[in-house]
């Protein structure tokens, strides 16, 4: 890690900086780099501190903190999930987070993470599909065409080789938006009139809807043999997308079981129902797809190690590309014990005159 010389000043990647970075690197390349960075960290899974994220639930949504550390660096993300936000003109998911050094605890990055979450989620989906989906998958059905949709489609194109994306959303405006945004890419994009039409002929079925309820986006009769399911939207207690019977027909792959059992599709199953940890498939310690009729399910909820990898990647890329500014974030008295003196020496009007 290259540390800035002045530890009080912390690199900050604003939303504008993140957009400049993506434009400089190219979104498809960035998604591929993120998939590789996340996979590299999944391959050293055992070196990370892991805990289910800390969730604060309300009737409208959830606010979560996602920490992890590999012993050298520590990362955290603050993220919300508020399905009702869309109707109020706000995003369902918004996030920010940071990285710090474990040796002295000082932060080394603060970053926007709303865009970064969409990119790392898509990169993780593509990484999982690269390991689990049928070889030569070319068609993806994409149910839920909101904020995550285009990132998912492009990551699957870049990392897995998907050529056609079939879109369905209960709100036609969302599908129109995604059609428009994907129109200048290499993907063939088809707007469908139902979920059934969207998944027809697809080898990868992605569900990415937002509703705080046990929804049935895919019922058992909709899921044919041999497909790969990429279930993104069921990521909170009481919020799922797949009918339970689909789960019983699938081989289920998860990020961190203690978190997924609380938040993922498998919250519908018995607490000890067998699942496979994705990192073990990547590390060739467990089987992934073993036969053509097998239904593989990546029950994605989003795990802190993906944010750790993404933050490390964007820190290094932003420092190289100059897409950051420095934030005066850490109070830094010349004598580390004289925090009070530093405050007193700051000659702001009124402050010194205010009785303490
Ligand atoms: P969004 O609100 O922007 O989009 C959701 C879309 O789903 C909307 O267009 C809505 O009309 C559509 N929808 C709702 N119910 C539907 C149904 N029954 N059939 C078809 N379409 C339906 O949300 P987003 O930011 O795209 O996020 C989508 C989901 O992914 C959310 O639930 C979010 O919590 C989740 N998410 C998961 C991860 C992860 O790591 N697994 C990361 C980010 C977001």
Short mmCIF file of C-alpha atoms and ligand atoms in Angstrom, two decimals:
data_model
loop_
_atom_site.label_atom_id
_atom_site.label_comp_id
_atom_site.label_asym_id
_atom_site.label_seq_id
_atom_site.Cartn_x
_atom_site.Cartn_y
_atom_site.Cartn_z
CA UNK A 1 0.00 0.00 0.00
CA UNK A 2 1.50 3.37 -0.94
CA UNK A 3 0.68 5.69 1.97
CA UNK A 4 0.38 9.42 1.47
CA UNK A 5 3.18 11.22 3.34
CA UNK A 6 0.74 13.23 5.47
CA UNK A 7 -1.50 10.75 7.30
CA UNK A 8 -3.99 13.48 8.24
CA UNK A 9 -4.95 13.93 4.61
CA UNK A 10 -6.96 11.04 3.23
CA UNK A 11 -7.62 10.32 -0.47
CA UNK A 12 -11.32 10.84 -1.21
CA UNK A 13 -13.12 9.50 -4.28
CA UNK A 14 -16.24 11.59 -4.84
CA UNK A 15 -19.10 10.53 -7.12
CA UNK A 16 -17.62 12.71 -9.87
CA UNK A 17 -14.16 11.20 -9.33
CA UNK A 18 -15.62 7.69 -9.54
CA UNK A 19 -17.38 8.56 -12.79
CA UNK A 20 -14.15 10.02 -14.22
CA UNK A 21 -12.28 6.88 -13.16
CA UNK A 22 -14.81 4.58 -14.85
CA UNK A 23 -14.68 6.67 -18.03
CA UNK A 24 -10.87 6.57 -18.00
CA UNK A 25 -10.64 2.81 -17.46
CA UNK A 26 -13.73 1.85 -19.50
CA UNK A 27 -16.68 0.26 -17.70
CA UNK A 28 -16.29 -3.21 -19.21
CA UNK A 29 -12.58 -3.33 -18.36
CA UNK A 30 -13.30 -2.04 -14.89
CA UNK A 31 -15.92 -4.75 -14.31
CA UNK A 32 -13.45 -7.40 -15.49
CA UNK A 33 -10.70 -6.02 -13.20
CA UNK A 34 -13.12 -5.98 -10.28
CA UNK A 35 -14.17 -9.60 -10.94
CA UNK A 36 -10.49 -10.61 -10.93
CA UNK A 37 -9.72 -8.57 -7.79
CA UNK A 38 -12.68 -10.11 -5.93
CA UNK A 39 -11.75 -13.60 -7.09
CA UNK A 40 -8.15 -13.09 -5.90
CA UNK A 41 -9.45 -12.18 -2.43
CA UNK A 42 -11.98 -15.07 -2.40
CA UNK A 43 -8.98 -17.35 -3.03
CA UNK A 44 -7.45 -16.16 0.27
CA UNK A 45 -10.80 -16.31 2.08
CA UNK A 46 -9.34 -17.73 5.26
CA UNK A 47 -7.09 -14.68 5.81
CA UNK A 48 -10.12 -12.41 6.38
CA UNK A 49 -12.04 -11.55 9.54
CA UNK A 50 -15.66 -12.38 8.72
CA UNK A 51 -18.92 -11.46 10.37
CA UNK A 52 -22.52 -11.12 9.15
CA UNK A 53 -23.19 -7.45 8.47
CA UNK A 54 -24.74 -5.34 11.20
CA UNK A 55 -28.27 -4.46 10.11
CA UNK A 56 -30.66 -1.85 11.48
CA UNK A 57 -34.15 -2.63 10.21
CA UNK A 58 -37.12 -0.31 9.92
CA UNK A 59 -40.52 -0.65 8.27
CA UNK A 60 -39.22 1.08 5.11
CA UNK A 61 -35.86 -0.65 4.75
CA UNK A 62 -32.54 -1.44 6.27
CA UNK A 63 -29.24 0.36 6.99
CA UNK A 64 -26.20 -1.88 7.19
CA UNK A 65 -22.53 -1.74 8.16
CA UNK A 66 -20.20 -4.20 6.44
CA UNK A 67 -16.71 -4.59 7.95
CA UNK A 68 -13.82 -6.93 7.20
CA UNK A 69 -10.03 -7.04 7.51
CA UNK A 70 -7.19 -9.14 6.15
CA UNK A 71 -4.85 -8.15 8.98
CA UNK A 72 -3.09 -5.48 6.90
CA UNK A 73 -6.09 -3.38 5.85
CA UNK A 74 -9.58 -2.89 7.21
CA UNK A 75 -12.62 -1.95 5.10
CA UNK A 76 -16.16 -0.93 5.91
CA UNK A 77 -19.22 0.03 3.90
CA UNK A 78 -22.35 1.87 4.98
CA UNK A 79 -25.24 0.84 2.73
CA UNK A 80 -29.01 1.09 2.80
CA UNK A 81 -31.79 -0.90 1.11
CA UNK A 82 -35.10 0.96 0.86
CA UNK A 83 -37.41 -0.47 -1.83
CA UNK A 84 -39.99 2.28 -1.11
CA UNK A 85 -37.42 4.96 -2.05
CA UNK A 86 -38.05 4.62 -5.78
CA UNK A 87 -41.57 6.03 -5.45
CA UNK A 88 -40.16 8.97 -3.45
CA UNK A 89 -37.54 9.80 -6.10
CA UNK A 90 -34.61 8.35 -4.13
CA UNK A 91 -32.44 5.35 -4.92
CA UNK A 92 -33.14 1.97 -3.35
CA UNK A 93 -29.44 1.49 -2.55
CA UNK A 94 -26.88 4.19 -1.64
CA UNK A 95 -23.48 3.63 -0.07
CA UNK A 96 -20.12 5.00 0.98
CA UNK A 97 -17.16 3.47 2.76
CA UNK A 98 -13.47 3.43 3.43
CA UNK A 99 -10.22 1.56 3.90
CA UNK A 100 -7.71 1.93 6.70
CA UNK A 101 -4.35 0.59 7.79
CA UNK A 102 -4.44 -2.03 10.51
CA UNK A 103 -0.96 -1.16 11.86
CA UNK A 104 -1.92 2.36 13.00
CA UNK A 105 -5.69 2.47 12.39
CA UNK A 106 -5.49 5.55 10.17
CA UNK A 107 -7.85 5.76 7.18
CA UNK A 108 -6.26 5.61 3.72
CA UNK A 109 -9.39 6.04 1.61
CA UNK A 110 -12.91 7.41 1.83
CA UNK A 111 -15.07 6.72 -1.20
CA UNK A 112 -18.52 6.98 -2.68
CA UNK A 113 -19.82 3.42 -3.00
CA UNK A 114 -23.22 3.65 -4.68
CA UNK A 115 -21.68 3.27 -8.13
CA UNK A 116 -18.98 1.01 -6.71
CA UNK A 117 -21.60 -1.30 -5.15
CA UNK A 118 -23.39 -1.68 -8.49
CA UNK A 119 -20.06 -2.50 -10.16
CA UNK A 120 -18.81 -4.90 -7.48
CA UNK A 121 -22.19 -6.67 -7.31
CA UNK A 122 -22.18 -7.15 -11.08
CA UNK A 123 -18.54 -8.25 -11.00
CA UNK A 124 -19.32 -10.79 -8.24
CA UNK A 125 -22.32 -12.13 -10.19
CA UNK A 126 -20.15 -12.53 -13.27
CA UNK A 127 -17.35 -14.17 -11.26
CA UNK A 128 -19.88 -16.68 -9.87
CA UNK A 129 -21.41 -17.30 -13.31
CA UNK A 130 -17.93 -17.81 -14.82
CA UNK A 131 -17.50 -20.67 -12.34
CA UNK A 132 -21.04 -22.09 -12.31
CA UNK A 133 -23.05 -21.26 -15.45
CA UNK A 134 -23.25 -23.66 -18.40
CA UNK A 135 -20.20 -23.35 -20.66
CA UNK A 136 -20.80 -21.05 -23.64
CA UNK A 137 -23.80 -19.33 -22.03
CA UNK A 138 -24.93 -16.66 -24.48
CA UNK A 139 -28.36 -15.54 -23.28
CA UNK A 140 -29.36 -13.97 -19.96
CA UNK A 141 -32.90 -13.23 -18.78
CA UNK A 142 -32.86 -10.13 -16.55
CA UNK A 143 -35.88 -9.62 -14.29
CA UNK A 144 -35.82 -6.23 -12.57
CA UNK A 145 -34.40 -3.44 -14.72
CA UNK A 146 -33.54 -0.87 -12.04
CA UNK A 147 -30.26 0.71 -10.98
CA UNK A 148 -28.22 -2.54 -10.97
CA UNK A 149 -29.50 -3.88 -14.30
CA UNK A 150 -27.09 -2.51 -16.92
CA UNK A 151 -24.05 -3.24 -14.72
CA UNK A 152 -25.19 -6.85 -14.38
CA UNK A 153 -25.70 -7.16 -18.14
CA UNK A 154 -22.31 -5.68 -19.04
CA UNK A 155 -20.37 -7.70 -16.48
CA UNK A 156 -21.96 -10.90 -17.81
CA UNK A 157 -21.06 -9.81 -21.35
CA UNK A 158 -17.45 -9.01 -20.49
CA UNK A 159 -16.64 -11.84 -18.08
CA UNK A 160 -18.92 -14.68 -19.23
CA UNK A 161 -19.49 -13.85 -22.91
CA UNK A 162 -23.24 -13.21 -22.80
CA UNK A 163 -24.44 -11.85 -26.16
CA UNK A 164 -28.20 -11.41 -25.63
CA UNK A 165 -30.05 -9.92 -22.65
CA UNK A 166 -33.81 -10.32 -22.33
CA UNK A 167 -35.34 -7.66 -20.07
CA UNK A 168 -38.50 -7.70 -17.96
CA UNK A 169 -39.73 -5.31 -15.27
CA UNK A 170 -43.24 -4.66 -13.93
CA UNK A 171 -42.58 -1.00 -14.74
CA UNK A 172 -42.12 -0.56 -18.50
CA UNK A 173 -40.21 2.70 -17.92
CA UNK A 174 -37.42 0.75 -16.23
CA UNK A 175 -37.10 -1.58 -19.24
CA UNK A 176 -37.13 1.39 -21.66
CA UNK A 177 -34.36 3.04 -19.62
CA UNK A 178 -32.23 -0.12 -19.72
CA UNK A 179 -32.89 -0.60 -23.46
CA UNK A 180 -31.73 2.96 -24.06
CA UNK A 181 -28.61 2.63 -21.89
CA UNK A 182 -27.56 -0.67 -23.45
CA UNK A 183 -28.39 0.29 -27.04
CA UNK A 184 -24.83 1.29 -27.93
CA UNK A 185 -23.18 -1.79 -26.48
CA UNK A 186 -22.38 -5.03 -28.29
CA UNK A 187 -25.30 -6.73 -26.52
CA UNK A 188 -28.47 -7.70 -28.32
CA UNK A 189 -31.16 -6.38 -25.96
CA UNK A 190 -34.77 -7.54 -26.10
CA UNK A 191 -37.66 -5.98 -24.15
CA UNK A 192 -40.06 -8.72 -23.03
CA UNK A 193 -43.71 -8.65 -22.02
CA UNK A 194 -43.46 -11.12 -19.15
CA UNK A 195 -40.97 -12.87 -16.91
CA UNK A 196 -41.68 -16.09 -18.85
CA UNK A 197 -40.72 -14.41 -22.12
CA UNK A 198 -37.56 -12.94 -20.55
CA UNK A 199 -36.23 -16.30 -19.42
CA UNK A 200 -37.15 -18.22 -22.61
CA UNK A 201 -33.99 -19.79 -24.02
CA UNK A 202 -31.73 -18.17 -21.40
CA UNK A 203 -28.89 -20.10 -19.77
CA UNK A 204 -28.50 -17.48 -17.01
CA UNK A 205 -31.55 -16.09 -15.16
CA UNK A 206 -30.88 -12.99 -13.08
CA UNK A 207 -33.46 -11.74 -10.60
CA UNK A 208 -32.76 -8.19 -9.41
CA UNK A 209 -36.01 -6.78 -8.09
CA UNK A 210 -36.66 -4.73 -4.96
CA UNK A 211 -39.61 -5.45 -2.71
CA UNK A 212 -39.54 -6.02 1.04
CA UNK A 213 -41.59 -9.21 0.98
CA UNK A 214 -41.38 -12.90 0.20
CA UNK A 215 -41.94 -12.39 -3.56
CA UNK A 216 -42.14 -15.10 -6.21
CA UNK A 217 -40.29 -13.71 -9.20
CA UNK A 218 -39.44 -17.24 -10.36
CA UNK A 219 -41.78 -20.13 -9.57
CA UNK A 220 -40.79 -23.76 -9.86
CA UNK A 221 -42.44 -24.36 -13.25
CA UNK A 222 -40.50 -21.44 -14.78
CA UNK A 223 -37.04 -22.87 -14.09
CA UNK A 224 -35.88 -25.52 -16.57
CA UNK A 225 -33.03 -28.00 -16.12
CA UNK A 226 -29.45 -26.87 -16.65
CA UNK A 227 -29.77 -23.12 -16.01
CA UNK A 228 -27.73 -20.89 -13.71
CA UNK A 229 -29.73 -18.64 -11.37
CA UNK A 230 -28.16 -15.36 -10.30
CA UNK A 231 -30.45 -14.18 -7.48
CA UNK A 232 -29.49 -10.65 -6.44
CA UNK A 233 -32.59 -9.01 -4.97
CA UNK A 234 -33.31 -11.31 -2.00
CA UNK A 235 -30.83 -9.82 0.45
CA UNK A 236 -32.65 -9.08 3.66
CA UNK A 237 -34.82 -10.94 6.21
CA UNK A 238 -38.35 -11.20 4.79
CA UNK A 239 -37.18 -10.24 1.25
CA UNK A 240 -36.77 -13.10 -1.26
CA UNK A 241 -37.42 -13.67 -4.97
CA UNK A 242 -37.48 -17.42 -5.61
CA UNK A 243 -40.16 -19.93 -4.71
CA UNK A 244 -38.90 -22.38 -2.11
CA UNK A 245 -39.38 -25.32 -4.50
CA UNK A 246 -36.83 -23.81 -6.89
CA UNK A 247 -34.29 -23.90 -4.06
CA UNK A 248 -34.89 -27.61 -3.42
CA UNK A 249 -34.13 -28.37 -7.10
CA UNK A 250 -30.93 -26.30 -7.13
CA UNK A 251 -27.38 -26.69 -5.94
CA UNK A 252 -26.93 -23.56 -3.87
CA UNK A 253 -23.74 -21.47 -3.72
CA UNK A 254 -23.35 -18.62 -1.23
CA UNK A 255 -20.83 -16.04 -0.09
CA UNK A 256 -20.72 -16.34 3.74
CA UNK A 257 -23.26 -18.87 5.07
CA UNK A 258 -23.90 -17.20 8.48
CA UNK A 259 -24.98 -14.01 6.67
CA UNK A 260 -26.81 -15.68 3.76
CA UNK A 261 -28.86 -17.88 6.10
CA UNK A 262 -30.24 -14.66 7.64
CA UNK A 263 -30.66 -12.63 4.45
CA UNK A 264 -30.61 -14.77 1.33
CA UNK A 265 -33.08 -17.01 -0.50
CA UNK A 266 -32.05 -19.82 1.86
CA UNK A 267 -33.72 -18.07 4.80
CA UNK A 268 -36.74 -20.03 3.49
CA UNK A 269 -35.00 -23.37 4.12
CA UNK A 270 -34.09 -25.40 7.19
CA UNK A 271 -31.23 -23.72 9.11
CA UNK A 272 -28.80 -26.55 8.32
CA UNK A 273 -29.79 -27.07 4.66
CA UNK A 274 -26.56 -27.87 2.76
CA UNK A 275 -25.04 -25.07 0.71
CA UNK A 276 -21.59 -24.63 -0.84
CA UNK A 277 -19.34 -21.63 -0.21
CA UNK A 278 -18.46 -20.01 -3.52
CA UNK A 279 -14.83 -19.43 -2.55
CA UNK A 280 -14.36 -23.19 -2.18
CA UNK A 281 -15.49 -23.74 -5.76
CA UNK A 282 -13.08 -21.04 -6.97
CA UNK A 283 -10.28 -22.63 -4.93
CA UNK A 284 -11.21 -26.08 -6.35
CA UNK A 285 -11.99 -27.38 -2.88
CA UNK A 286 -15.65 -28.04 -3.77
CA UNK A 287 -17.54 -28.98 -6.92
CA UNK A 288 -19.45 -26.42 -8.92
CA UNK A 289 -21.40 -27.49 -12.02
CA UNK A 290 -20.94 -31.22 -12.47
CA UNK A 291 -23.63 -32.09 -15.05
CA UNK A 292 -25.62 -30.37 -17.77
CA UNK A 293 -29.06 -30.78 -16.18
CA UNK A 294 -27.95 -29.30 -12.86
CA UNK A 295 -29.54 -26.04 -11.72
CA UNK A 296 -26.91 -23.88 -10.03
CA UNK A 297 -28.06 -20.99 -7.85
CA UNK A 298 -25.83 -18.15 -6.71
CA UNK A 299 -27.80 -16.83 -3.72
CA UNK A 300 -26.13 -13.40 -3.66
CA UNK A 301 -26.58 -11.04 -0.73
CA UNK A 302 -23.34 -9.06 -1.05
CA UNK A 303 -20.45 -9.64 1.35
CA UNK A 304 -17.87 -7.32 2.91
CA UNK A 305 -14.88 -8.95 1.21
CA UNK A 306 -16.28 -7.83 -2.19
CA UNK A 307 -16.27 -4.23 -0.92
CA UNK A 308 -12.77 -4.65 0.51
CA UNK A 309 -11.49 -5.84 -2.90
CA UNK A 310 -13.35 -3.06 -4.73
CA UNK A 311 -12.05 -0.34 -2.40
CA UNK A 312 -8.47 -1.58 -2.72
CA UNK A 313 -8.80 -1.67 -6.50
CA UNK A 314 -10.28 1.82 -6.84
CA UNK A 315 -7.78 3.33 -4.40
CA UNK A 316 -4.86 2.14 -6.48
CA UNK A 317 -6.55 3.04 -9.79
CA UNK A 318 -7.64 6.49 -8.58
CA UNK A 319 -4.15 7.33 -7.27
CA UNK A 320 -2.71 6.32 -10.66
CA UNK A 321 -5.31 8.21 -12.69
CA UNK A 322 -5.51 11.28 -10.45
CA UNK A 323 -9.25 10.91 -9.87
CA UNK A 324 -9.37 11.85 -6.18
CA UNK A 325 -8.88 14.78 -3.85
CA UNK A 326 -7.35 14.92 -0.39
CA UNK A 327 -9.65 15.27 2.63
CA UNK A 328 -8.53 16.85 5.89
CA UNK A 329 -10.12 13.98 7.81
CA UNK A 330 -7.86 13.09 10.75
CA UNK A 331 -7.02 15.60 13.48
CA UNK A 332 -3.22 15.70 13.52
CA UNK A 333 -1.60 17.66 16.38
CA UNK A 334 2.21 18.07 16.17
CA UNK A 335 2.39 16.53 19.65
CA UNK A 336 0.02 13.53 19.46
CA UNK A 337 -1.02 14.10 23.08
CA UNK A 338 -1.82 17.76 22.58
CA UNK A 339 -5.18 17.52 20.81
CA UNK A 340 -6.55 20.24 23.08
CA UNK A 341 -3.62 22.55 22.32
CA UNK A 342 -4.18 22.11 18.58
CA UNK A 343 -7.78 23.23 19.05
CA UNK A 344 -6.71 26.20 21.15
CA UNK A 345 -4.09 27.33 18.63
CA UNK A 346 -6.66 27.39 15.82
CA UNK A 347 -7.33 31.14 15.59
CA UNK A 348 -10.94 31.03 14.53
CA UNK A 349 -12.92 34.01 15.73
CA UNK A 350 -15.33 33.34 18.60
CA UNK A 351 -14.12 29.82 19.35
CA UNK A 352 -11.48 30.96 21.82
CA UNK A 353 -13.85 33.51 23.30
CA UNK A 354 -16.50 30.91 23.95
CA UNK A 355 -16.31 29.72 27.53
CA UNK A 356 -15.46 26.01 27.61
P1 LIG B 1 -34.20 -0.52 -8.06
O1 LIG B 1 -35.26 -0.13 -7.10
O2 LIG B 1 -33.45 0.54 -8.80
O3 LIG B 1 -34.80 -1.53 -9.14
C1 LIG B 1 -35.64 -2.59 -8.82
C2 LIG B 1 -36.55 -2.86 -10.01
O4 LIG B 1 -37.31 -4.04 -9.73
C3 LIG B 1 -37.54 -1.72 -10.28
O5 LIG B 1 -37.40 -1.26 -11.62
C4 LIG B 1 -38.91 -2.40 -10.06
O6 LIG B 1 -39.91 -1.90 -10.92
C5 LIG B 1 -38.57 -3.85 -10.34
N1 LIG B 1 -39.51 -4.83 -9.77
C6 LIG B 1 -40.06 -4.83 -8.52
N2 LIG B 1 -40.86 -5.91 -8.39
C7 LIG B 1 -40.79 -6.60 -9.56
C8 LIG B 1 -41.40 -7.80 -10.04
N3 LIG B 1 -42.23 -8.51 -9.28
N4 LIG B 1 -41.10 -8.23 -11.29
C9 LIG B 1 -40.26 -7.51 -12.10
N5 LIG B 1 -39.69 -6.36 -11.71
C10 LIG B 1 -39.93 -5.91 -10.45
O7 LIG B 1 -33.19 -1.43 -7.22
P2 LIG B 1 -31.68 -1.86 -7.58
O8 LIG B 1 -30.71 -0.88 -7.03
O9 LIG B 1 -31.61 -2.24 -9.03
O10 LIG B 1 -31.56 -3.16 -6.68
C11 LIG B 1 -32.30 -4.32 -7.00
C12 LIG B 1 -32.23 -5.29 -5.85
O11 LIG B 1 -30.89 -5.77 -5.70
C13 LIG B 1 -32.60 -4.68 -4.50
O12 LIG B 1 -33.43 -5.58 -3.83
C14 LIG B 1 -31.29 -4.52 -3.78
O13 LIG B 1 -31.43 -4.58 -2.39
C15 LIG B 1 -30.52 -5.68 -4.33
N6 LIG B 1 -29.07 -5.55 -4.30
C16 LIG B 1 -28.36 -6.65 -3.97
C17 LIG B 1 -26.99 -6.59 -3.96
C18 LIG B 1 -26.20 -7.83 -3.66
O14 LIG B 1 -24.98 -7.76 -3.46
N7 LIG B 1 -26.81 -8.98 -3.69
C19 LIG B 1 -26.32 -5.40 -4.23
C20 LIG B 1 -27.08 -4.29 -4.60
C21 LIG B 1 -28.46 -4.39 -4.63
#
